[in-house]
mmCIF file of C-alpha atoms in Angstrom:
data_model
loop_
_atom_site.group_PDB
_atom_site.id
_atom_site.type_symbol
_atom_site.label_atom_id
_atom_site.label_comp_id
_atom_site.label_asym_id
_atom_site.label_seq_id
_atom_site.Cartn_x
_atom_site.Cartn_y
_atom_site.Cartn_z
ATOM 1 C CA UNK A 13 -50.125 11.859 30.918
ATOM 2 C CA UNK A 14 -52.426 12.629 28.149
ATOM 3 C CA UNK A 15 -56.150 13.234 28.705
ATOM 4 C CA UNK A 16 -58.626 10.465 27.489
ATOM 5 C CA UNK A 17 -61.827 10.775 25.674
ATOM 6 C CA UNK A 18 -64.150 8.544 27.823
ATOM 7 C CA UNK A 19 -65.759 7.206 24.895
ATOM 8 C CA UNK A 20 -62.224 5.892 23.531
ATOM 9 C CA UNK A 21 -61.864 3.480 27.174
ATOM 10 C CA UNK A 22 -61.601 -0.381 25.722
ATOM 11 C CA UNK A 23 -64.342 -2.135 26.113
ATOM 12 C CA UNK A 24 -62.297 -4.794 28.212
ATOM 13 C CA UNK A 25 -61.453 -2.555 30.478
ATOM 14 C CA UNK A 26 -63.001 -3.243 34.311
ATOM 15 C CA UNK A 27 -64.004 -0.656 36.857
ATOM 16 C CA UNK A 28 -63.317 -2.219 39.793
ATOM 17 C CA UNK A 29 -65.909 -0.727 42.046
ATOM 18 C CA UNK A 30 -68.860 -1.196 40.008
ATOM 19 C CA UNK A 31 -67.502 -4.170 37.725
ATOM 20 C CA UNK A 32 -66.107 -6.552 40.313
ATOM 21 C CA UNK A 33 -66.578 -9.779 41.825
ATOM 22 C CA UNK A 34 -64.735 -8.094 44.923
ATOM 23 C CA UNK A 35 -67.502 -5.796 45.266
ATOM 24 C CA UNK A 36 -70.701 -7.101 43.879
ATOM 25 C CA UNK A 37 -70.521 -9.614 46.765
ATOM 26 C CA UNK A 38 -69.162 -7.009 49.627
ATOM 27 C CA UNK A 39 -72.569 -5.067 48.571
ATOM 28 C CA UNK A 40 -74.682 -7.619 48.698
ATOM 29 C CA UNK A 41 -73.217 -8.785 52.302
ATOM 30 C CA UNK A 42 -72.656 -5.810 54.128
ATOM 31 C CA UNK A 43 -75.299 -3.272 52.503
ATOM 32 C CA UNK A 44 -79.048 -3.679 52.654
ATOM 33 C CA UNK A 45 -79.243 -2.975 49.101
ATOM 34 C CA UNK A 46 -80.581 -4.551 45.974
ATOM 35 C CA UNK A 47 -77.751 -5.392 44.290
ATOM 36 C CA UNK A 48 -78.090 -7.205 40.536
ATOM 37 C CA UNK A 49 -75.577 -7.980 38.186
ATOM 38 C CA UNK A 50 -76.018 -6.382 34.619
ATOM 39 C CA UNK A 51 -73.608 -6.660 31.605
ATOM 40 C CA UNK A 52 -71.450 -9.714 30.787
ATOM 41 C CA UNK A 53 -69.071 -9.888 33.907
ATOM 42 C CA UNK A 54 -69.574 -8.414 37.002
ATOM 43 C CA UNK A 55 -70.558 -4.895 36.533
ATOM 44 C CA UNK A 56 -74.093 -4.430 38.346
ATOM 45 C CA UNK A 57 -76.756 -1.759 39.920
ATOM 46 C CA UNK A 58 -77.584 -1.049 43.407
ATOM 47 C CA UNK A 59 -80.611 0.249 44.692
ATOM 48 C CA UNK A 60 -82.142 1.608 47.922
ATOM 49 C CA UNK A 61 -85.716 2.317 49.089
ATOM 50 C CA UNK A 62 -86.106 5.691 50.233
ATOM 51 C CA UNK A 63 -89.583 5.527 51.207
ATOM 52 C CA UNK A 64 -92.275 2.905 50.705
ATOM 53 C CA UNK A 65 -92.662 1.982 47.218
ATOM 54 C CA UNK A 66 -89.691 4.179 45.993
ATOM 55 C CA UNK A 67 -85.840 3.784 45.092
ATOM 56 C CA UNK A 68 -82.851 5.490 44.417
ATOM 57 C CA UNK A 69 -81.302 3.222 41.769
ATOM 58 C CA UNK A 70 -77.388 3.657 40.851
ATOM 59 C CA UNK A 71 -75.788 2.146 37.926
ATOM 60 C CA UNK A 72 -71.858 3.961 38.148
ATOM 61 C CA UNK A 73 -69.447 3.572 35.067
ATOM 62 C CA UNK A 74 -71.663 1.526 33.401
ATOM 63 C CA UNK A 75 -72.969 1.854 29.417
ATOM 64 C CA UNK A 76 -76.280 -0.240 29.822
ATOM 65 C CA UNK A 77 -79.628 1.736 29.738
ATOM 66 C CA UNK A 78 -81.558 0.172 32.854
ATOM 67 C CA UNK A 79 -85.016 -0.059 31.578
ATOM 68 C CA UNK A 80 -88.319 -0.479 33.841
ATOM 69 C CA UNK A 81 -88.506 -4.044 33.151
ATOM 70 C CA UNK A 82 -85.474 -4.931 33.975
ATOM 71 C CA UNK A 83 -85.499 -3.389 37.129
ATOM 72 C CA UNK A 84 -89.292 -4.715 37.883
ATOM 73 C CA UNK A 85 -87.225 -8.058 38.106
ATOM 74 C CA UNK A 86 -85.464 -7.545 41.245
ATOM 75 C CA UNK A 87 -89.287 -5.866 42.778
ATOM 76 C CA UNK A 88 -87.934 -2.031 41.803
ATOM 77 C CA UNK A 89 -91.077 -0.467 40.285
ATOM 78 C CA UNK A 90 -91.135 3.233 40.927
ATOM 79 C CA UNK A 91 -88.025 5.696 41.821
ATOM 80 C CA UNK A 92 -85.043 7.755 39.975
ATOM 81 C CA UNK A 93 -82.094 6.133 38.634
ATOM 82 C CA UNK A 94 -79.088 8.130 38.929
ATOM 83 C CA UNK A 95 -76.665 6.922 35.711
ATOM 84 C CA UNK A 96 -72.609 7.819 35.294
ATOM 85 C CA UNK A 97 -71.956 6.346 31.971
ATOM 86 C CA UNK A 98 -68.543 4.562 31.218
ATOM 87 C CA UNK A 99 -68.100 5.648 27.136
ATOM 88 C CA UNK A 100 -71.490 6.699 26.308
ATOM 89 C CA UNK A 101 -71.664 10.519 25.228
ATOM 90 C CA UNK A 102 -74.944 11.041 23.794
ATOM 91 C CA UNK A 103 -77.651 11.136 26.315
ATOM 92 C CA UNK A 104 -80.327 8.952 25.581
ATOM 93 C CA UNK A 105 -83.880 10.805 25.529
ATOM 94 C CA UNK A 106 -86.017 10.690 28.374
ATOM 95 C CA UNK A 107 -83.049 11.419 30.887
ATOM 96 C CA UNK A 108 -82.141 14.963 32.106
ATOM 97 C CA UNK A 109 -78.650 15.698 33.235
ATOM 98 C CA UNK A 110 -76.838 16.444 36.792
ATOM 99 C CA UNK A 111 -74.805 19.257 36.986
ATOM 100 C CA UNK A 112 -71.142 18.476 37.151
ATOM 101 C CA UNK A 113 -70.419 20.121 39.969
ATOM 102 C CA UNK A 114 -72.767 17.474 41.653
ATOM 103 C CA UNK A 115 -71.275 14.319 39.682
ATOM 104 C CA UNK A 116 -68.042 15.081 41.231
ATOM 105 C CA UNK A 117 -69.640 15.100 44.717
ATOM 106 C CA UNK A 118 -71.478 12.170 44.102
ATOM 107 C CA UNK A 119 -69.407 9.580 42.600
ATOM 108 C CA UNK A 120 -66.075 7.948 44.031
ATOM 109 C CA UNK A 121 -64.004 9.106 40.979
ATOM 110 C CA UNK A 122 -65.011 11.817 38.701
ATOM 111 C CA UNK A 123 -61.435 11.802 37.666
ATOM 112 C CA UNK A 124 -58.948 8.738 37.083
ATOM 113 C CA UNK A 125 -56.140 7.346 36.073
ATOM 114 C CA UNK A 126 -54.812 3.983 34.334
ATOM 115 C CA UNK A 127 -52.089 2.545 32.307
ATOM 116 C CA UNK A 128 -51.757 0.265 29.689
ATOM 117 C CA UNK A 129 -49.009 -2.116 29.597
ATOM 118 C CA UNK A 130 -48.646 -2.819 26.016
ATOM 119 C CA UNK A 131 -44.660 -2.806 26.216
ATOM 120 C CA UNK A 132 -42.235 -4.633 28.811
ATOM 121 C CA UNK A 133 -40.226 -1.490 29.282
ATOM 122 C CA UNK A 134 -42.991 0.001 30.790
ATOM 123 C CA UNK A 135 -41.094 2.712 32.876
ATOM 124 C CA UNK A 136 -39.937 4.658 29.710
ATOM 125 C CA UNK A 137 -43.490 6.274 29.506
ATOM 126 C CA UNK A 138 -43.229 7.283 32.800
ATOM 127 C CA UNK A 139 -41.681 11.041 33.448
ATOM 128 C CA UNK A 140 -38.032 11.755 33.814
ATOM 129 C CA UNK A 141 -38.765 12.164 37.581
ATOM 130 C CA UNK A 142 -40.174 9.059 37.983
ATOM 131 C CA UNK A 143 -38.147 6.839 36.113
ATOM 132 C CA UNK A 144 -34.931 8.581 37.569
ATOM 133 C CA UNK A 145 -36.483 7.474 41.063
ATOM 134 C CA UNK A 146 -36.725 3.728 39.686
ATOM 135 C CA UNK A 147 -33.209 3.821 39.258
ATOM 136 C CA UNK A 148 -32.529 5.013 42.264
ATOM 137 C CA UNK A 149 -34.761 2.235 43.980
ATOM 138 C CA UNK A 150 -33.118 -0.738 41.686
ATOM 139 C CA UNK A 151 -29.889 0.554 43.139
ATOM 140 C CA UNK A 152 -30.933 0.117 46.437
ATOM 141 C CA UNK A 153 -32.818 -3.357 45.859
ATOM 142 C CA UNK A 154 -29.490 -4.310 44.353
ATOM 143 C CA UNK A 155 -27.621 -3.646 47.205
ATOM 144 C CA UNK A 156 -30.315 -5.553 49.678
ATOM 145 C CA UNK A 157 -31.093 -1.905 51.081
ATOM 146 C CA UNK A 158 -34.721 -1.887 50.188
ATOM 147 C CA UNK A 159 -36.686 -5.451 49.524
ATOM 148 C CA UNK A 160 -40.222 -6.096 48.195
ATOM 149 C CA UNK A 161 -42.113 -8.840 49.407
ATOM 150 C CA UNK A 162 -45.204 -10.381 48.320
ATOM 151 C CA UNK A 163 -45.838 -13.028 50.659
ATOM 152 C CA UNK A 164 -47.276 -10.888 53.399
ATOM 153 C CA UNK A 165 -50.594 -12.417 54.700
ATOM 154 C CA UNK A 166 -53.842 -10.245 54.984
ATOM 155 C CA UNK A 167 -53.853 -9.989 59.140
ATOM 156 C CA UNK A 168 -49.975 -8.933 58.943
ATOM 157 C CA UNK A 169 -50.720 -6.474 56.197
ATOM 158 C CA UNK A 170 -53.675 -4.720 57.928
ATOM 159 C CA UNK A 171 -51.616 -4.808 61.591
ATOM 160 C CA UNK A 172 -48.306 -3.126 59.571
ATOM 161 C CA UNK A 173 -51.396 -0.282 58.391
ATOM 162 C CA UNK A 174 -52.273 0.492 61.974
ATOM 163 C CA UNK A 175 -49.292 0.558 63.097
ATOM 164 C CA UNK A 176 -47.838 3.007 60.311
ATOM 165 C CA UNK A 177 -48.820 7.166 61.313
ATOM 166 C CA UNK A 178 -50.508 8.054 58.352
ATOM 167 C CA UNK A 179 -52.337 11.904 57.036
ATOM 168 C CA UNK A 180 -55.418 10.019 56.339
ATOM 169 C CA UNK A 181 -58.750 10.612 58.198
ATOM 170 C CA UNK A 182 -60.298 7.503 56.351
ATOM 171 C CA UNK A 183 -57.708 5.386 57.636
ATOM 172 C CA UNK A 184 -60.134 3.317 60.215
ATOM 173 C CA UNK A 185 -62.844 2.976 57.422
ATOM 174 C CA UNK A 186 -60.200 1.767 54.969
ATOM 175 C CA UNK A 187 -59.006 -0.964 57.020
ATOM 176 C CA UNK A 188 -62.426 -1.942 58.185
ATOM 177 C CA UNK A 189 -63.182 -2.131 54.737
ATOM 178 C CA UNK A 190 -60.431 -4.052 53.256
ATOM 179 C CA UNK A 191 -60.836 -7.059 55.776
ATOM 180 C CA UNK A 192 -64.427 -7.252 54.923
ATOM 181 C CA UNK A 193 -63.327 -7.122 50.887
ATOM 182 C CA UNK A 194 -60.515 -9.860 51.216
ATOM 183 C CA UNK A 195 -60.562 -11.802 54.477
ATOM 184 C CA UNK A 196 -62.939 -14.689 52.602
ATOM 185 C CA UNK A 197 -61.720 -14.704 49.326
ATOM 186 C CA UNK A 198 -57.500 -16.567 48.583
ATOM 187 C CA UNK A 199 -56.831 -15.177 44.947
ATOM 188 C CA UNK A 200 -57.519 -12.277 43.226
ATOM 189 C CA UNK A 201 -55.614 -10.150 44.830
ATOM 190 C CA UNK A 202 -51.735 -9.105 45.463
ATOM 191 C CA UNK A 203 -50.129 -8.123 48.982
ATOM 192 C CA UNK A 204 -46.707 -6.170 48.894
ATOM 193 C CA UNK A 205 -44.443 -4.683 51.533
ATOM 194 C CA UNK A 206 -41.701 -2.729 51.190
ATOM 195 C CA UNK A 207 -38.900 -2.660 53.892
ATOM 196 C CA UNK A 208 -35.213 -0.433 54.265
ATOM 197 C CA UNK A 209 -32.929 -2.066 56.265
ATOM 198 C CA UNK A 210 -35.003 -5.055 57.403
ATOM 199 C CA UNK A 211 -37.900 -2.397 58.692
ATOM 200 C CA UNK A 212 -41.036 -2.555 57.007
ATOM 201 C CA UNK A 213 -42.241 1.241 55.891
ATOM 202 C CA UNK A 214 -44.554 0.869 53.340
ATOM 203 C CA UNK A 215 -46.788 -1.283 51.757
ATOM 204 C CA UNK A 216 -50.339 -1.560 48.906
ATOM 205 C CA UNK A 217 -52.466 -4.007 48.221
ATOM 206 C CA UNK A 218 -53.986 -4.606 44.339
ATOM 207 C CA UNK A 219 -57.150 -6.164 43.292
ATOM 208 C CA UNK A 220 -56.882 -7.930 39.634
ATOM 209 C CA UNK A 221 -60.373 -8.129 37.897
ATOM 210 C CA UNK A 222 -59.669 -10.185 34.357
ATOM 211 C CA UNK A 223 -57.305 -7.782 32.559
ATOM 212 C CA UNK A 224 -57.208 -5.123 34.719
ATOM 213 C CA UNK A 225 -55.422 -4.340 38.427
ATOM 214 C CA UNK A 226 -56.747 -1.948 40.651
ATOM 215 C CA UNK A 227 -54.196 0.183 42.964
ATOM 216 C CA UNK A 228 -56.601 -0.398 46.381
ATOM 217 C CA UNK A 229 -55.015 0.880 48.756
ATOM 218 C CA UNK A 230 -51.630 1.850 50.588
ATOM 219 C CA UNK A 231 -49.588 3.216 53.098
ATOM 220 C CA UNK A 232 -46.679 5.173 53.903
ATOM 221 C CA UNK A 233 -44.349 5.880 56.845
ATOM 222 C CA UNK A 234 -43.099 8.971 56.618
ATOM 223 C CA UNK A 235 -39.083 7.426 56.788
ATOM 224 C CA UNK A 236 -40.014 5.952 53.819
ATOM 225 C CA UNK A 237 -39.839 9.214 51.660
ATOM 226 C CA UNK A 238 -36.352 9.752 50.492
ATOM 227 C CA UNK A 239 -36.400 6.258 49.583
ATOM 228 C CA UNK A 240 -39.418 6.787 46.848
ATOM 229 C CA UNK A 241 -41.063 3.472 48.172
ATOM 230 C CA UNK A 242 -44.323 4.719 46.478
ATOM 231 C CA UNK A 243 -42.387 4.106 42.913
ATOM 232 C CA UNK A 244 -40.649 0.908 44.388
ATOM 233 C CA UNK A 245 -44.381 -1.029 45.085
ATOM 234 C CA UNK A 246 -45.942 0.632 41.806
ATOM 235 C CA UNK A 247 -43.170 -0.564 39.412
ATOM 236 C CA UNK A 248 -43.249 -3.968 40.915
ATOM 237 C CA UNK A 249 -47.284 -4.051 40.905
ATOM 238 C CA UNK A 250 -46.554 -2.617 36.703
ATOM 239 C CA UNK A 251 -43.604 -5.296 36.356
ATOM 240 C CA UNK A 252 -45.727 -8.981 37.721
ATOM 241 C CA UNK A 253 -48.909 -7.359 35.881
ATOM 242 C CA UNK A 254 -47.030 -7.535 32.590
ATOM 243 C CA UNK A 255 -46.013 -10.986 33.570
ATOM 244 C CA UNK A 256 -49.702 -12.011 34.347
ATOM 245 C CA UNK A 257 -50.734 -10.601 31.323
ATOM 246 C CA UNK A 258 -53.117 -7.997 32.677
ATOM 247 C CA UNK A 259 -53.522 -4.729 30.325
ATOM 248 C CA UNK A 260 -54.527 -2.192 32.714
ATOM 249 C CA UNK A 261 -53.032 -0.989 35.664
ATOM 250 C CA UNK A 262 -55.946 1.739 37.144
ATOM 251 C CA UNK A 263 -54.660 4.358 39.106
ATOM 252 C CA UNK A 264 -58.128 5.375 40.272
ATOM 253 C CA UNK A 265 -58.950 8.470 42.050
ATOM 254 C CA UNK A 266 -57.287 11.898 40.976
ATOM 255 C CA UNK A 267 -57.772 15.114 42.600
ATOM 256 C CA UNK A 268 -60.843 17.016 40.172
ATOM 257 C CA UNK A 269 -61.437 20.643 39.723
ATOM 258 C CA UNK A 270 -62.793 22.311 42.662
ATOM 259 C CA UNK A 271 -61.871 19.428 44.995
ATOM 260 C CA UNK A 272 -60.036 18.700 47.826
ATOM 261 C CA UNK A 273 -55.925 20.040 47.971
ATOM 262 C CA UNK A 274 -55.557 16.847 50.551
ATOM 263 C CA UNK A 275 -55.790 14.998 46.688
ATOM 264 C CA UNK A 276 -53.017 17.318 44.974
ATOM 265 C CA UNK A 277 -50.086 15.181 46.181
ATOM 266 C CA UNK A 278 -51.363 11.583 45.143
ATOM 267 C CA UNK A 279 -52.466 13.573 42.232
ATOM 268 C CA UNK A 280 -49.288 14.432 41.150
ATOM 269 C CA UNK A 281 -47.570 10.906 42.043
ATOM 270 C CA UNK A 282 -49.875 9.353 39.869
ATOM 271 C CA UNK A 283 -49.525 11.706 37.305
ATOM 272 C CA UNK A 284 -45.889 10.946 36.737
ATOM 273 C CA UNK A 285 -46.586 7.397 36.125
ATOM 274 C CA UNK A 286 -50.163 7.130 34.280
ATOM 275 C CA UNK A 287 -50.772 7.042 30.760
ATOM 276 C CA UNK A 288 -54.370 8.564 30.138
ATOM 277 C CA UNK A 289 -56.192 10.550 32.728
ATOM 278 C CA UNK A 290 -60.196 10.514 32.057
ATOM 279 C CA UNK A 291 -63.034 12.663 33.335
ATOM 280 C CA UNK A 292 -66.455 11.212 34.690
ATOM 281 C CA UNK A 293 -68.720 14.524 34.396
ATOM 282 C CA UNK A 294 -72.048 13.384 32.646
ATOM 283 C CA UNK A 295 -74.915 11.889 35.331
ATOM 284 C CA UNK A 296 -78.044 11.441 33.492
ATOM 285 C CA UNK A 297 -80.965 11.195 35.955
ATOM 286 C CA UNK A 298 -84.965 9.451 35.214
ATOM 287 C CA UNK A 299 -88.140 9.038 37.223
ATOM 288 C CA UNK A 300 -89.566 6.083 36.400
#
């Protein structure tokens, strides 16, 4: 996995957090926010007032300069806008920068991961690790050992996830969270499950925003280990996304400098399967 320049990301390329349908409308439905669309998709801004006649004004992974008069259009007039850039490098004048060691408190991924699926043997840019572990797991789907479906439904899906012991102290808020994300909406996303011997032990679920596929979320059983099940639902998500035409498969979160070990793990499974790993360490801050 090589390290990418953030100002060499393609400009098609969709952060799903900030950029999607998915979540421009959970925001505006479950958050009390001001939340206005800004770009030429879906990316937006939120904003919050922190006291009478003043906001705190986010614009995440974004390159657009929010301007007073844009934000006077949603009834924003006075407050600080905290901005994480997408490719942008140079700092525009008038805004003073956030130490990095707060950007990587602040924002859901100061650190990430995607691939680009620009060939259908996708697997030989994985490492030797990983794609030995494919092998392994196309053996066993051969053999009717392991089998990955994709026609679980969202209630069964979310029932298999609290039902499956997982290390994961967000596991409540994930789930609440998901239903809330997907329980409305028929398309634009991808359910898969993952079962040895006819017993389900794993399973993700992947939101697709235009040409890219976000790795949402996932889980585990811990009988599912020596049968690299983690490699088993990635390379199918990698294999239909190719099919479907998508370009980027976004690996999302990696563990940063100075943060959690819990993240070292899922760091390094990620790691052997990414192609660029990028770095979100400039917030620019202005009082408006």
């Amino acid at each position: 996995m090589k390290i990418f320049p953030r100002s060499l990301i393609p400009d098609d390329f969709t952060y799903y957090r900030t950029g999607s349908g998915f979540f421009f409308d959970y925001y505006r439905k479950y958050t009390n926010n001001i939340v206005e669309r800004i770009g030429k998709w879906y990316e937006f801004f939120s904003a919050f007032r922190i006291f009478p006649g003043f906001w705190s004004v986010t614009l995440e992974k974004n390159d657009t300069e929010l301007t007073r008069t844009e934000l006077q259009k949603s009834w924003v007039s006075h407050g600080i806008i905290w901005w994480t850039p997408m490719r942008r490098i140079e700092k525009p004048v008038g805004w003073w920068r956030v130490p990095t060691w707060y950007t990587k408190r602040d924002i859901h991924s100061s650190r990430s991961a995607f691939s680009v699926l620009d060939q259908a043997d996708y697997w030989n840019k994985w490492t030797p690790p990983a794609r030995a572990h494919r092998r392994k797991v196309l053996e066993n789907i051969g053999s009717g050992q392991i089998v990955i479906d994709s026609d679980c439904s969202l209630d069964d899906f979310l029932s298999l996830y609290r039902a499956t012991p997982v290390s994961d102290k967000e596991k409540w808020s994930r789930i609440r969270m998901t239903r809330k994300l997907l329980e409305n909406r028929e398309s634009g996303y991808r359910i898969y499950t993952a079962s040895v011997d006819k017993r389900v032990l794993a399973g993700a679920i992947f939101i697709d925003e235009r040409v890219s596929s976000e790795y949402w979320v996932s889980f585990y059983h811990k009988d599912s280990h020596p049968y690299h099940l983690g490699i088993a639902l990635i390379d199918r998500w990698f294999l239909d996304s190719y099919s479907k035409w998508i370009k980027y498969c976004d690996l999302d979160h990696m563990r940063d400098i100075g943060q959690s070990t819990s993240y070292s793990g899922y760091t390094q499974f990620k790691s052997s399967i990414a192609d660029h790993d990028v770095y979100f360490h400039d917030m620019w801050i202005r009082i408006f």
